[in-house]
Short mmCIF file of C-alpha atoms and ligand atoms in Angstrom, two decimals:
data_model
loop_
_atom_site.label_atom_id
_atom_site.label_comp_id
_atom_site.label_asym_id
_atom_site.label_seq_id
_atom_site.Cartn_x
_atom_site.Cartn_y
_atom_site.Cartn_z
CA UNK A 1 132.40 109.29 36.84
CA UNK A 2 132.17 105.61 35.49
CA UNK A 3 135.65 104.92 34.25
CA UNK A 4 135.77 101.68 32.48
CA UNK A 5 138.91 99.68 31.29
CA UNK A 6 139.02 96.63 28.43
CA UNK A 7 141.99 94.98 27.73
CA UNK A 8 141.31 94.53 24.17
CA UNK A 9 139.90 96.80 21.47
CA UNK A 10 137.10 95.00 20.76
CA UNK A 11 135.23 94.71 23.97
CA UNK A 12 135.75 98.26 23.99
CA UNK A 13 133.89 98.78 20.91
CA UNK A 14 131.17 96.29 21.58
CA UNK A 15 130.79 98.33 25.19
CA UNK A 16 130.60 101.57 23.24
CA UNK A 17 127.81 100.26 20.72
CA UNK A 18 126.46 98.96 23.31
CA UNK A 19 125.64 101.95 25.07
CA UNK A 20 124.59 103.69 22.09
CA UNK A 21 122.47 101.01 20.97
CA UNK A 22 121.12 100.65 24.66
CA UNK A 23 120.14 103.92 24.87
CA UNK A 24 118.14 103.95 21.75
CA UNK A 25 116.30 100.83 22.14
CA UNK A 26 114.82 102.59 25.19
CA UNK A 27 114.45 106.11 23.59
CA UNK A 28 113.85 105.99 19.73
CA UNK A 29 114.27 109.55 19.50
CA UNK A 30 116.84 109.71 21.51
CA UNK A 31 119.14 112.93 20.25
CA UNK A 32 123.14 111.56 19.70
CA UNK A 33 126.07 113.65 20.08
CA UNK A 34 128.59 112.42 17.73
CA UNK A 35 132.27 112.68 17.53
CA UNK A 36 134.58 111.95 14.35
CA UNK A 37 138.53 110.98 13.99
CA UNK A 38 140.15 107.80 14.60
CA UNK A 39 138.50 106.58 17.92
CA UNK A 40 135.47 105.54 17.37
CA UNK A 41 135.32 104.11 13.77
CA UNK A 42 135.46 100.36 15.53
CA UNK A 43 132.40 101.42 17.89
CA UNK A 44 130.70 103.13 14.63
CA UNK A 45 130.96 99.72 13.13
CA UNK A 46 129.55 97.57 16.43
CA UNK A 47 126.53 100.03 15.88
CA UNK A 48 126.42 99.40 12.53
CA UNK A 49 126.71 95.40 12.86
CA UNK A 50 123.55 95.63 15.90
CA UNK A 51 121.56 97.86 12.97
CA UNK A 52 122.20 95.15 10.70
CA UNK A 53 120.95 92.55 13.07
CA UNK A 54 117.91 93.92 13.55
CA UNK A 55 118.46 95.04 16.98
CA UNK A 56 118.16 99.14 17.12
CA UNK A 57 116.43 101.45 14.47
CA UNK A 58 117.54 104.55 13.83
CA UNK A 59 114.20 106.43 11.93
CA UNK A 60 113.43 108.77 14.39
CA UNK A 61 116.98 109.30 16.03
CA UNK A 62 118.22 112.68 15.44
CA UNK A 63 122.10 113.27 15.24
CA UNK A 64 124.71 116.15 15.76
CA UNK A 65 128.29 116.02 14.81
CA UNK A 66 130.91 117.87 17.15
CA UNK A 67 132.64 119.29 13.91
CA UNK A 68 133.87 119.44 10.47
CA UNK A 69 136.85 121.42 8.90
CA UNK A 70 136.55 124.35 7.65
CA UNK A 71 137.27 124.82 3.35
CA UNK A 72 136.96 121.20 2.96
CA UNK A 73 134.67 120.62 0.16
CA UNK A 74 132.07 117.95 1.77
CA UNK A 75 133.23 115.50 -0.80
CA UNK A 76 136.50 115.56 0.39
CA UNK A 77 137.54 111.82 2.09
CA UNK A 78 138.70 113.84 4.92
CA UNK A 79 135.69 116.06 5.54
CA UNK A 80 133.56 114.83 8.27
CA UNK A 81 130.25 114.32 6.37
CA UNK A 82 132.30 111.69 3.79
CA UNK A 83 133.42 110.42 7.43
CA UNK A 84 129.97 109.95 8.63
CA UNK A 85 128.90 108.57 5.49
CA UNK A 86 131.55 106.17 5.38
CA UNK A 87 131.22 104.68 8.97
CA UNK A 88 127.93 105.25 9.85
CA UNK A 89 125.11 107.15 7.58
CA UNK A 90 125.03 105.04 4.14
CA UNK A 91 124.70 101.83 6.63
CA UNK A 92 121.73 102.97 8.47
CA UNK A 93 118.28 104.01 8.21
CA UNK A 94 118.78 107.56 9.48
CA UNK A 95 116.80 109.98 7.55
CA UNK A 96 120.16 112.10 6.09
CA UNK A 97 117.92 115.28 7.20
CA UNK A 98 117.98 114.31 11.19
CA UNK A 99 121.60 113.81 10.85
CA UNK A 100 123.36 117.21 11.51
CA UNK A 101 127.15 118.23 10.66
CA UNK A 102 128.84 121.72 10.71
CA UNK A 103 128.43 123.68 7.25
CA UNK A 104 132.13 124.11 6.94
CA UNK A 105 132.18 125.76 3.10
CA UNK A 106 129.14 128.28 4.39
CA UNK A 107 129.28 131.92 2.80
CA UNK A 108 128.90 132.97 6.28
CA UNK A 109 130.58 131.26 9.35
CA UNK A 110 129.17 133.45 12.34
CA UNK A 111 125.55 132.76 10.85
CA UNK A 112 126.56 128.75 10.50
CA UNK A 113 127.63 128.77 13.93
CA UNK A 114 124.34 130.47 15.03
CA UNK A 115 122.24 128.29 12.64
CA UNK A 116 123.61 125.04 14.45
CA UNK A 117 123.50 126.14 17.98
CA UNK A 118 119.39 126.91 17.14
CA UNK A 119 118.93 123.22 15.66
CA UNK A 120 120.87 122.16 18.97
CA UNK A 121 118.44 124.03 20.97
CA UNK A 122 115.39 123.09 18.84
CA UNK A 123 116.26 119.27 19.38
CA UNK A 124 116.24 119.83 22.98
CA UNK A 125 119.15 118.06 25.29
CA UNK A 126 121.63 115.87 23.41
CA UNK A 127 120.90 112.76 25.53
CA UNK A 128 124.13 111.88 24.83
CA UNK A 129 127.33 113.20 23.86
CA UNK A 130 130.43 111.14 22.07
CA UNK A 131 133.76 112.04 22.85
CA UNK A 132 137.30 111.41 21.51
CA UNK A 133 140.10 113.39 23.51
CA UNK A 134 143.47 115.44 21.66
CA UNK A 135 146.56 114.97 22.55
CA UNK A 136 146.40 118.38 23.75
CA UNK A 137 143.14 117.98 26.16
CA UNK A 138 141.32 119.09 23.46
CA UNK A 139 137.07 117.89 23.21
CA UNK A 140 135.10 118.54 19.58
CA UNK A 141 137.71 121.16 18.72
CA UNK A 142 137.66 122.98 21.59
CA UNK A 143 141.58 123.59 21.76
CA UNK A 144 143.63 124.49 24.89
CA UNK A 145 142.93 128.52 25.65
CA UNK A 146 142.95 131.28 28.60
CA UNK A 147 139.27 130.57 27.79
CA UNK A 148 136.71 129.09 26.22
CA UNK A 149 133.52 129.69 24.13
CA UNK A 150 130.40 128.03 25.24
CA UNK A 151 128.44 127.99 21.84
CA UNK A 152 129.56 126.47 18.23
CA UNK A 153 132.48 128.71 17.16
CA UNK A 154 135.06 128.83 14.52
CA UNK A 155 138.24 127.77 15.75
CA UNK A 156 142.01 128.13 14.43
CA UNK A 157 143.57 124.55 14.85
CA UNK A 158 146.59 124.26 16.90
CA UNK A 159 149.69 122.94 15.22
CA UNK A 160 150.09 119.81 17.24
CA UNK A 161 146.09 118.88 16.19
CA UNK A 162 147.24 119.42 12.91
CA UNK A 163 150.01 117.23 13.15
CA UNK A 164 148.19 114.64 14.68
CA UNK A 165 145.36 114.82 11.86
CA UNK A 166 147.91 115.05 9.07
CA UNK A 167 148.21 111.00 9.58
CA UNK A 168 144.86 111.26 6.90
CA UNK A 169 145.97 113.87 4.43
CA UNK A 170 148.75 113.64 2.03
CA UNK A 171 150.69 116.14 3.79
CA UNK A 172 150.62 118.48 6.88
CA UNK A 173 149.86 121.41 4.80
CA UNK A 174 146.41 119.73 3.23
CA UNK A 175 145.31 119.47 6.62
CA UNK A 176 142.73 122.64 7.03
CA UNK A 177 143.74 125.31 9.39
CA UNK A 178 140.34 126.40 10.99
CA UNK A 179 137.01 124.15 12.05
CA UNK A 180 133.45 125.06 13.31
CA UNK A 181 133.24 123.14 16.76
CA UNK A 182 130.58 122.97 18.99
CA UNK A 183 131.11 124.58 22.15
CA UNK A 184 132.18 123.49 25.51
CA UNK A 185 128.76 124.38 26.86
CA UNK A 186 126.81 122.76 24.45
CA UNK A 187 128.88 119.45 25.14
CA UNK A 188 128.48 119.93 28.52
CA UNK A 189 124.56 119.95 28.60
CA UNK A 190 124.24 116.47 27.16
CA UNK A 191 122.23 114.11 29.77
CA UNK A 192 124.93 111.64 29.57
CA UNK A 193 129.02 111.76 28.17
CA UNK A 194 130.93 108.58 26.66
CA UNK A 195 134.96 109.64 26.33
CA UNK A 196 136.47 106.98 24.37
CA UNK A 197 140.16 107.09 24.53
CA UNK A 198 142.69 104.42 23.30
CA UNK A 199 146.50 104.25 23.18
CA UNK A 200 149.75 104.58 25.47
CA UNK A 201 150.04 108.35 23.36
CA UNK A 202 146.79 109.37 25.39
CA UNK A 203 147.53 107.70 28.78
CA UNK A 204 149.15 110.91 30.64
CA UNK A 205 146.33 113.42 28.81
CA UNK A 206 143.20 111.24 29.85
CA UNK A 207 144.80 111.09 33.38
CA UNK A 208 145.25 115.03 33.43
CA UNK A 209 142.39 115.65 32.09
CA UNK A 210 140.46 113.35 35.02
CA UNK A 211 142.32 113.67 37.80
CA UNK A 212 144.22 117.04 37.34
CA UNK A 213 143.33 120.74 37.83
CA UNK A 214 139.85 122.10 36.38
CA UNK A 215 141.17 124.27 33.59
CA UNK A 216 140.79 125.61 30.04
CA UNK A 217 144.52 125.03 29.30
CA UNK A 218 143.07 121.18 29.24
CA UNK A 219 139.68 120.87 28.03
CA UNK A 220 138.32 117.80 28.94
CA UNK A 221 139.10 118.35 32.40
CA UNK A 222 136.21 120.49 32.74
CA UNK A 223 134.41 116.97 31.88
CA UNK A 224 134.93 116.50 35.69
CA UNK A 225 131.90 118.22 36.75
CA UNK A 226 129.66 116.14 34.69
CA UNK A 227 127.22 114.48 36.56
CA UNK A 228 126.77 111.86 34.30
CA UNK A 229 130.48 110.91 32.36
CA UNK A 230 131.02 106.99 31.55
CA UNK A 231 135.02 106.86 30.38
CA UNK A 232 135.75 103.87 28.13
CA UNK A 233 139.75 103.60 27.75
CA UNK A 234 141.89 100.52 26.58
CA UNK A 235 144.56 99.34 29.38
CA UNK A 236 146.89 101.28 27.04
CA UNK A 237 145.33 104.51 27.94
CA UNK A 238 144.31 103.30 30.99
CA UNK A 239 147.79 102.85 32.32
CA UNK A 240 147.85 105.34 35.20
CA UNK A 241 144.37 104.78 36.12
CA UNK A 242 144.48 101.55 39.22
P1 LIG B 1 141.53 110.55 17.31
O1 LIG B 1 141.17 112.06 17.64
O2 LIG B 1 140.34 109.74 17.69
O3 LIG B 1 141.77 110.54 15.83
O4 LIG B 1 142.74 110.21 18.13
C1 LIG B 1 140.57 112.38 18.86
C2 LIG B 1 140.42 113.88 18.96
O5 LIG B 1 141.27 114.62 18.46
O6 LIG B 1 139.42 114.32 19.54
#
């Protein structure tokens, strides 16, 4: 593990679109694992600033979100396509069709779920994967459990993921109860992890999840037996790391 600590905001985003950027301008087809929420809209925007500069090109870079809500029409402000649009898509020249998301509105979930874990396997190996963390441990929306699911899945959110996503809904009970998330198995194959986590709220979950038991109760701590996890926090986060 790589862990990596910036003392402002800023140099953490430029590190994290850095990497990302880094990585394509030595792979332009690289495949990107990508993660939604409130972490990594300033790193979204460092890639989108390098893009703009002429720096990285994004034509034949092929892209798969972690999630989207379930019952959320895609038009929605708070699904995650209208996320991706916002921060990323409508700023770069990514073909919309290599840029995958969760069909959360699909007639059938099951076959949605199987549909996206065949693109996933059709692209190959994610080369590499985006991560915020929940309060709860949670990666994608792979929630605390006595186990979990390797492949995309739909999940029931837990209340406290709720609460913490009802910060971008006009109430708690707009927030949508289920998502499709990719699996813990999927996330796991990626060639390379970035876990982006900011704020004193996350300091004692990042740590847990790093240092602590291996165990499904906390999600990311199965992110321990990556070979190949770079850890970005802010000294906020960072505060019980030395
Ligand atoms: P946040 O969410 O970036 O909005 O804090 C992270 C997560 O729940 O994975």
């Amino acid at each position: 593990m790589n862990l990596l600590k910036f003392d402002s905001t800023e140099k953490l985003n430029e590190a994290g679109a850095g990497i990302i950027t880094g990585l394509i301008q030595t792979n332009r087809r690289a495949v990107l694992g990508l993660a939604t929420g409130g972490t990594p809209v300033g790193i979204y925007g460092e890639v989108v600033a390098s893009y703009r500069r002429g720096l990285v090109s994004f034509k034949e870079v092929t892209t798969f979100n972690l999630d989207e809500y379930v019952g959320l029409p895609e038009e929605h402000p708070e699904s995650y396509h209208s996320y991706m649009e916002q921060h990323l898509l409508r700023h770069i020249d990514l073909p919309r069709e290599q840029a995958h998301i969760p069909n959360g509105n699909a007639a059938d979930l099951q076959e949605e779920c199987r549909r996206y874990d065949a693109l996933l396997d059709k692209a190959g190996q994610i080369d590499l994967q985006l991560l915020g963390l929940g309060h709860n441990g949670h990666i994608g929306f792979n929630e605390p459990d006595h186990a979990l699911i390797s492949g995309a899945h739909v999940v029931t959110l837990r209340e406290e993921t709720r609460q913490a996503n009802a910060r971008f809904f006009p109430s708690l009970a707009d927030v949508p109860t289920q998502a499709i998330t990719m699996g813990v198995g999927t996330i796991l194959k990626a060639k390379m992890i970035l876990l982006v986590v900011r704020g004193a709220d996350k300091a004692e979950i990042v740590h847990r999840a790093l240092t602590g038991p291996i165990t499904t109760d906390c999600p990311a701590s199965l992110l321990q037996t990556h070979p190949h996890l770079v850890v970005l926090l802010d000294n906020e986060a960072g505060r019980l790391f030395p």
